[in-house]
mmCIF file of C-alpha atoms in Angstrom:
data_model
loop_
_atom_site.group_PDB
_atom_site.id
_atom_site.type_symbol
_atom_site.label_atom_id
_atom_site.label_comp_id
_atom_site.label_asym_id
_atom_site.label_seq_id
_atom_site.Cartn_x
_atom_site.Cartn_y
_atom_site.Cartn_z
ATOM 1 C CA MET A 29 24.265 -5.460 19.824
ATOM 2 C CA THR A 30 22.140 -7.633 17.529
ATOM 3 C CA ALA A 31 18.990 -8.066 19.546
ATOM 4 C CA GLY A 32 15.636 -6.719 18.435
ATOM 5 C CA SER A 33 14.337 -3.478 19.873
ATOM 6 C CA MET A 34 11.924 -3.256 22.801
ATOM 7 C CA LEU A 35 8.367 -2.059 23.141
ATOM 8 C CA VAL A 36 7.793 -0.318 26.430
ATOM 9 C CA GLY A 37 4.621 0.748 28.062
ATOM 10 C CA SER A 38 5.118 2.054 31.575
ATOM 11 C CA ALA A 39 6.104 5.589 32.662
ATOM 12 C CA GLN A 40 7.082 4.292 36.043
ATOM 13 C CA GLN A 41 9.912 2.130 34.779
ATOM 14 C CA SER A 42 13.385 3.622 35.147
ATOM 15 C CA GLN A 43 14.823 1.166 32.634
ATOM 16 C CA PRO A 44 13.083 -0.287 29.577
ATOM 17 C CA SER A 45 11.522 -3.679 29.798
ATOM 18 C CA VAL A 46 9.951 -6.035 27.249
ATOM 19 C CA LEU A 47 6.248 -5.480 26.770
ATOM 20 C CA PRO A 48 4.293 -8.496 25.507
ATOM 21 C CA MET A 49 2.977 -7.942 22.094
ATOM 22 C CA GLY A 50 -0.531 -9.220 22.853
ATOM 23 C CA PRO A 51 -3.187 -10.060 20.350
ATOM 24 C CA GLN A 52 -3.987 -7.512 17.640
ATOM 25 C CA ARG A 53 -7.473 -6.080 17.283
ATOM 26 C CA GLU A 54 -9.102 -4.426 14.330
ATOM 27 C CA ARG A 55 -9.924 -1.230 16.270
ATOM 28 C CA GLY A 56 -9.833 0.253 19.746
ATOM 29 C CA ALA A 57 -6.333 -0.862 20.721
ATOM 30 C CA SER A 58 -3.379 1.275 21.833
ATOM 31 C CA ILE A 59 -0.174 2.577 20.258
ATOM 32 C CA THR A 60 3.115 1.834 22.015
ATOM 33 C CA PRO A 61 6.434 3.741 21.448
ATOM 34 C CA ALA A 62 9.335 1.521 20.479
ATOM 35 C CA PHE A 63 12.924 2.001 21.578
ATOM 36 C CA GLU A 64 15.130 0.647 18.733
ATOM 37 C CA GLY A 65 18.419 1.587 20.445
ATOM 38 C CA TRP A 66 21.026 4.343 20.299
ATOM 39 C CA TYR A 67 24.273 5.054 18.526
ATOM 40 C CA LYS A 68 27.102 7.540 18.864
ATOM 41 C CA ASN A 69 27.627 10.343 16.356
ATOM 42 C CA ASP A 70 30.973 11.555 15.016
ATOM 43 C CA ASP A 71 30.622 14.823 16.938
ATOM 44 C CA GLY A 72 30.394 12.989 20.251
ATOM 45 C CA SER A 73 26.635 13.422 20.541
ATOM 46 C CA PHE A 74 24.202 10.449 20.532
ATOM 47 C CA SER A 75 21.134 9.545 18.505
ATOM 48 C CA ILE A 76 18.238 7.492 19.822
ATOM 49 C CA LEU A 77 16.315 5.626 17.109
ATOM 50 C CA VAL A 78 12.548 5.400 17.780
ATOM 51 C CA GLY A 79 9.612 3.622 16.197
ATOM 52 C CA TYR A 80 6.159 2.562 17.281
ATOM 53 C CA TYR A 81 3.635 -0.288 17.307
ATOM 54 C CA ASN A 82 -0.088 0.425 16.489
ATOM 55 C CA ARG A 83 -1.856 -2.678 17.672
ATOM 56 C CA ASN A 84 -4.865 -2.011 15.447
ATOM 57 C CA THR A 85 -5.046 -3.930 12.176
ATOM 58 C CA ARG A 86 -7.695 -1.597 10.582
ATOM 59 C CA GLU A 87 -7.399 1.695 12.459
ATOM 60 C CA PRO A 88 -4.677 4.134 11.575
ATOM 61 C CA LEU A 89 -4.852 7.060 13.986
ATOM 62 C CA THR A 90 -4.052 10.803 13.783
ATOM 63 C CA ILE A 91 -2.887 12.186 17.138
ATOM 64 C CA PRO A 92 -1.782 15.866 17.043
ATOM 65 C CA ILE A 93 1.173 17.089 19.108
ATOM 66 C CA GLY A 94 -0.212 17.903 22.526
ATOM 67 C CA PRO A 95 -1.227 16.142 25.730
ATOM 68 C CA ASN A 96 -1.935 12.900 23.740
ATOM 69 C CA ASN A 97 1.368 12.876 21.783
ATOM 70 C CA LYS A 98 4.163 14.594 23.532
ATOM 71 C CA MET A 99 7.848 14.484 24.436
ATOM 72 C CA GLU A 100 9.204 15.526 27.786
ATOM 73 C CA PRO A 101 11.107 17.295 29.140
ATOM 74 C CA GLY A 102 11.473 20.201 26.746
ATOM 75 C CA ASP A 103 9.482 20.863 23.551
ATOM 76 C CA PRO A 104 6.584 18.398 23.252
ATOM 77 C CA ASP A 105 7.184 18.301 19.506
ATOM 78 C CA GLN A 106 10.615 16.664 18.840
ATOM 79 C CA GLY A 107 9.839 15.304 15.408
ATOM 80 C CA GLN A 108 7.608 12.372 16.285
ATOM 81 C CA PRO A 109 4.865 11.368 13.911
ATOM 82 C CA THR A 110 1.267 12.543 14.167
ATOM 83 C CA PHE A 111 -0.078 9.894 11.872
ATOM 84 C CA PHE A 112 0.221 6.334 13.114
ATOM 85 C CA GLU A 113 -0.125 3.561 10.575
ATOM 86 C CA THR A 114 -1.304 0.079 11.620
ATOM 87 C CA GLY A 115 1.217 -2.440 12.756
ATOM 88 C CA ARG A 116 4.945 -2.063 13.570
ATOM 89 C CA GLN A 117 6.798 0.883 12.169
ATOM 90 C CA TRP A 118 10.600 0.676 12.558
ATOM 91 C CA GLY A 119 12.989 3.559 13.204
ATOM 92 C CA VAL A 120 10.745 6.342 11.915
ATOM 93 C CA PHE A 121 12.564 9.206 13.687
ATOM 94 C CA VAL A 122 15.690 10.070 15.653
ATOM 95 C CA LEU A 123 16.167 12.008 18.891
ATOM 96 C CA LYS A 124 19.691 13.623 18.967
ATOM 97 C CA VAL A 125 20.985 14.212 22.401
ATOM 98 C CA PRO A 126 24.217 15.943 23.588
ATOM 99 C CA LYS A 127 27.399 14.206 24.504
ATOM 100 C CA ASP A 128 26.844 14.895 28.216
ATOM 101 C CA PHE A 129 23.346 13.352 28.218
ATOM 102 C CA GLY A 130 24.475 10.682 30.563
ATOM 103 C CA THR A 131 21.765 8.961 32.549
ATOM 104 C CA LYS A 132 19.086 11.465 31.547
ATOM 105 C CA SER A 133 15.970 10.372 29.601
ATOM 106 C CA ILE A 134 13.412 11.666 27.122
ATOM 107 C CA LYS A 135 9.851 10.271 27.550
ATOM 108 C CA TRP A 136 7.358 9.837 24.687
ATOM 109 C CA THR A 137 3.732 9.513 25.756
ATOM 110 C CA ILE A 138 0.937 8.430 23.392
ATOM 111 C CA THR A 139 -2.738 8.255 24.424
ATOM 112 C CA SER A 140 -5.017 6.526 21.975
ATOM 113 C CA ASN A 141 -8.447 4.852 22.350
ATOM 114 C CA GLY A 142 -8.477 5.802 25.991
ATOM 115 C CA GLU A 143 -5.118 4.111 26.867
ATOM 116 C CA THR A 144 -1.858 5.831 27.611
ATOM 117 C CA GLN A 145 1.500 4.248 26.791
ATOM 118 C CA SER A 146 4.741 5.927 27.729
ATOM 119 C CA ILE A 147 8.432 5.087 27.445
ATOM 120 C CA PRO A 148 11.606 6.695 28.678
ATOM 121 C CA PHE A 149 14.416 6.666 26.131
ATOM 122 C CA THR A 150 17.849 6.432 27.683
ATOM 123 C CA LEU A 151 21.449 5.554 26.665
ATOM 124 C CA ASN A 152 20.921 2.166 28.137
ATOM 125 C CA PRO A 153 24.336 0.417 27.957
ATOM 126 C CA GLY A 154 22.633 -2.731 26.846
ATOM 127 C CA TYR A 155 21.175 -1.257 23.592
ATOM 128 C CA PRO A 156 23.848 0.261 21.396
ATOM 129 C CA ILE A 157 23.120 -0.336 17.661
ATOM 130 C CA THR A 158 24.966 0.106 14.383
ATOM 131 C CA PRO A 159 22.284 1.162 11.956
ATOM 132 C CA TYR A 160 24.750 2.076 9.191
ATOM 133 C CA LYS A 161 26.467 -1.264 8.971
ATOM 134 C CA GLU A 162 25.639 -4.780 10.173
ATOM 135 C CA LEU A 163 29.088 -6.007 11.256
ATOM 136 C CA GLY A 164 28.489 -9.738 10.854
ATOM 137 C CA MET A 165 27.630 -9.665 7.083
ATOM 138 C CA LEU A 166 28.952 -6.183 6.304
ATOM 139 C CA ASN A 167 25.500 -5.254 5.168
ATOM 140 C CA GLU A 168 24.536 -1.569 4.730
ATOM 141 C CA PRO A 169 21.275 0.307 4.273
ATOM 142 C CA PRO A 170 19.972 1.167 0.762
ATOM 143 C CA VAL A 171 20.900 4.603 -0.560
ATOM 144 C CA LEU A 172 18.161 6.948 -1.722
ATOM 145 C CA LYS A 173 18.313 10.119 -3.841
ATOM 146 C CA PHE A 174 15.432 12.335 -4.744
ATOM 147 C CA ALA A 175 17.125 13.804 -7.799
ATOM 148 C CA ALA A 176 19.464 12.007 -10.246
ATOM 149 C CA ASP A 177 22.356 14.178 -9.067
ATOM 150 C CA GLY A 178 21.024 14.895 -5.644
ATOM 151 C CA PRO A 179 22.406 14.204 -2.149
ATOM 152 C CA LYS A 180 22.399 10.648 -0.830
ATOM 153 C CA PHE A 181 20.322 9.435 2.149
ATOM 154 C CA SER A 182 21.003 6.215 4.009
ATOM 155 C CA GLY A 183 19.971 4.791 7.388
ATOM 156 C CA PRO A 184 17.959 6.628 10.001
ATOM 157 C CA PRO A 185 16.062 9.790 8.934
ATOM 158 C CA LEU A 186 18.041 12.933 9.837
ATOM 159 C CA SER A 187 16.444 15.761 7.907
ATOM 160 C CA VAL A 188 14.001 16.529 5.075
ATOM 161 C CA ALA A 189 15.357 15.018 1.912
ATOM 162 C CA THR A 190 13.345 17.070 -0.525
ATOM 163 C CA THR A 191 10.428 19.597 -0.617
ATOM 164 C CA LEU A 192 7.609 19.396 -3.158
ATOM 165 C CA THR A 193 4.416 21.341 -3.928
ATOM 166 C CA GLY A 194 0.989 20.028 -5.061
ATOM 167 C CA THR A 195 -2.660 20.658 -5.360
ATOM 168 C CA THR A 196 -5.555 18.929 -3.450
ATOM 169 C CA GLY A 197 -6.868 15.924 -5.441
ATOM 170 C CA GLN A 198 -3.986 16.011 -8.027
ATOM 171 C CA PRO A 199 -1.285 13.327 -7.957
ATOM 172 C CA VAL A 200 2.168 14.491 -6.864
ATOM 173 C CA PRO A 201 4.905 12.228 -8.200
ATOM 174 C CA ILE A 202 7.450 11.177 -5.586
ATOM 175 C CA GLN A 203 10.521 10.157 -7.621
ATOM 176 C CA VAL A 204 13.349 8.193 -5.898
ATOM 177 C CA TRP A 205 16.631 6.866 -7.193
ATOM 178 C CA ALA A 206 17.586 3.738 -5.141
ATOM 179 C CA THR A 207 20.669 1.616 -4.827
ATOM 180 C CA ASP A 208 21.389 -1.262 -2.557
ATOM 181 C CA VAL A 209 24.957 -2.560 -3.064
ATOM 182 C CA LYS A 210 26.407 -4.664 -0.243
ATOM 183 C CA GLU A 211 30.032 -4.392 0.835
ATOM 184 C CA ARG A 212 30.298 -8.055 0.078
ATOM 185 C CA GLY A 213 28.595 -7.405 -3.251
ATOM 186 C CA LYS A 214 30.956 -4.753 -4.321
ATOM 187 C CA GLU A 215 33.702 -7.304 -4.595
ATOM 188 C CA GLU A 216 31.527 -9.393 -6.906
ATOM 189 C CA GLY A 217 30.039 -6.446 -8.665
ATOM 190 C CA ALA A 218 26.627 -7.549 -7.554
ATOM 191 C CA ALA A 219 23.756 -5.237 -6.791
ATOM 192 C CA MET A 220 20.745 -6.234 -4.691
ATOM 193 C CA VAL A 221 17.066 -5.415 -4.777
ATOM 194 C CA ALA A 222 15.810 -2.378 -2.738
ATOM 195 C CA ASN A 223 12.143 -2.573 -1.793
ATOM 196 C CA LEU A 224 10.519 0.891 -1.265
ATOM 197 C CA SER A 225 7.346 1.825 0.537
ATOM 198 C CA PHE A 226 5.624 5.149 0.892
ATOM 199 C CA HIS A 227 3.987 6.417 4.110
ATOM 200 C CA LYS A 228 2.269 9.417 5.548
ATOM 201 C CA TYR A 229 4.033 10.831 8.554
ATOM 202 C CA ARG A 230 2.295 14.132 9.309
ATOM 203 C CA GLY A 231 -0.404 16.237 7.667
ATOM 204 C CA PRO A 232 -4.030 17.432 7.954
ATOM 205 C CA GLY A 233 -5.725 15.108 5.462
ATOM 206 C CA ASP A 234 -5.581 11.616 3.871
ATOM 207 C CA VAL A 235 -2.780 10.644 1.542
ATOM 208 C CA LYS A 236 -3.191 7.884 -1.082
ATOM 209 C CA PHE A 237 -0.098 6.386 -2.695
ATOM 210 C CA ASP A 238 -0.124 4.661 -6.101
ATOM 211 C CA PRO A 239 1.732 2.285 -5.747
ATOM 212 C CA VAL A 240 2.304 1.925 -1.980
ATOM 213 C CA ARG A 241 5.292 -0.437 -2.616
ATOM 214 C CA VAL A 242 7.709 -0.742 -5.450
ATOM 215 C CA SER A 243 11.079 -2.414 -6.081
ATOM 216 C CA ALA A 244 14.307 -0.962 -7.535
ATOM 217 C CA LYS A 245 16.040 -4.011 -9.128
ATOM 218 C CA GLN A 246 18.917 -2.218 -10.677
ATOM 219 C CA PRO A 247 21.441 0.066 -8.933
ATOM 220 C CA GLY A 248 20.445 3.711 -9.304
ATOM 221 C CA ALA A 249 17.123 2.841 -10.733
ATOM 222 C CA MET A 250 14.430 5.510 -10.573
ATOM 223 C CA VAL A 251 11.103 4.454 -9.051
ATOM 224 C CA SER A 252 8.079 6.566 -8.262
ATOM 225 C CA SER A 253 4.766 6.723 -6.495
ATOM 226 C CA ASN A 254 1.977 9.217 -6.953
ATOM 227 C CA ALA A 255 0.752 10.813 -3.728
ATOM 228 C CA THR A 256 -2.757 12.270 -3.703
ATOM 229 C CA PHE A 257 -3.838 14.574 -0.880
ATOM 230 C CA SER A 258 -7.407 15.091 0.309
ATOM 231 C CA ALA A 259 -6.940 18.489 1.986
ATOM 232 C CA PRO A 260 -4.590 21.463 1.747
ATOM 233 C CA GLY A 261 -1.756 22.014 4.214
ATOM 234 C CA GLU A 262 1.767 20.951 5.018
ATOM 235 C CA TYR A 263 2.508 17.184 4.909
ATOM 236 C CA TRP A 264 5.530 15.110 5.739
ATOM 237 C CA LEU A 265 5.839 11.760 3.905
ATOM 238 C CA ARG A 266 8.239 8.933 4.779
ATOM 239 C CA VAL A 267 9.941 6.877 2.177
ATOM 240 C CA GLN A 268 11.329 3.615 3.495
ATOM 241 C CA ALA A 269 13.763 1.240 1.694
ATOM 242 C CA ASN A 270 14.476 -2.275 2.770
ATOM 243 C CA ASP A 271 16.942 -4.815 1.535
ATOM 244 C CA GLU A 272 16.616 -8.661 1.818
ATOM 245 C CA SER A 273 16.881 -8.395 5.583
ATOM 246 C CA GLY A 274 13.283 -7.090 5.596
ATOM 247 C CA GLU A 275 11.267 -4.904 7.951
ATOM 248 C CA GLY A 276 13.439 -3.713 10.863
ATOM 249 C CA GLY A 277 16.437 -5.536 9.513
ATOM 250 C CA GLY A 278 15.065 -8.785 10.868
ATOM 251 C CA GLY A 279 15.475 -7.334 14.389
ATOM 252 C CA PHE A 280 19.209 -6.369 13.953
ATOM 253 C CA GLN A 281 18.524 -2.596 13.634
ATOM 254 C CA CYS A 282 20.318 -2.514 10.322
ATOM 255 C CA CYS A 283 19.888 -2.241 7.404
ATOM 256 C CA TRP A 284 16.992 -0.072 6.169
ATOM 257 C CA THR A 285 16.678 3.535 5.247
ATOM 258 C CA ASN A 286 13.976 6.137 6.135
ATOM 259 C CA ALA A 287 13.789 9.600 4.465
ATOM 260 C CA TYR A 288 11.309 12.477 4.761
ATOM 261 C CA VAL A 289 9.621 14.297 1.967
ATOM 262 C CA LYS A 290 7.865 17.557 2.742
ATOM 263 C CA VAL A 291 4.876 18.529 0.519
ATOM 264 C CA SER A 292 3.065 21.837 0.588
ATOM 265 C CA VAL A 293 -0.491 21.251 -0.746
ATOM 266 C CA LYS A 294 -2.812 24.011 -1.906
#
């Protein structure tokens, strides 16, 4: 499927439906979960790709795991963010479900600024996606490494890519080796630009990135951003890499990469 994902805002709906985007506001608006789609894993299980839309243009929000930010049934914490940036954030986490998941659902509920938005995630037969390869143009997500000889990460975020330590108020360098070579480009020996951005995903304090965005214009190029933390604690950061298809792959659910960096700050 090549359609864009859906934003859903009603717990009563048994199937997802399109939610009008509505006008943005600077502050006081809601956050809506976003169902990007699902894909089958090699072991027969399934992965549901999830994002969100914070309608505020100037109000990022922190919502701890609990009654205002929960998954159900099961553990209310299933890896969702607790820090919500402004605007649309694509495919920031994955829910892995067993091969016998069938017609069951997992519901994500977010309450912000007095408004509750909830969406059930299902294996809706109308929303299969191929996040690791866009079949029309043979496009693939950029590849990220967090050490020159480290493991490769591509596509949806599946685990913590690297763990770092730092001190409050002192910059922590986040170094990333990025490559974006298309299947069609391999035949021509052509490499494409990977555009990286750095994001807070979880953590007790503010995080400032310098720079927030940077481009890797050569295959395997190392780029970096300094992250400075306002308070001690455990943080999760998200590094996103986009190719020329842009944010959210232009609505095709391919090809971009998200990876997590865990930082322990004293």
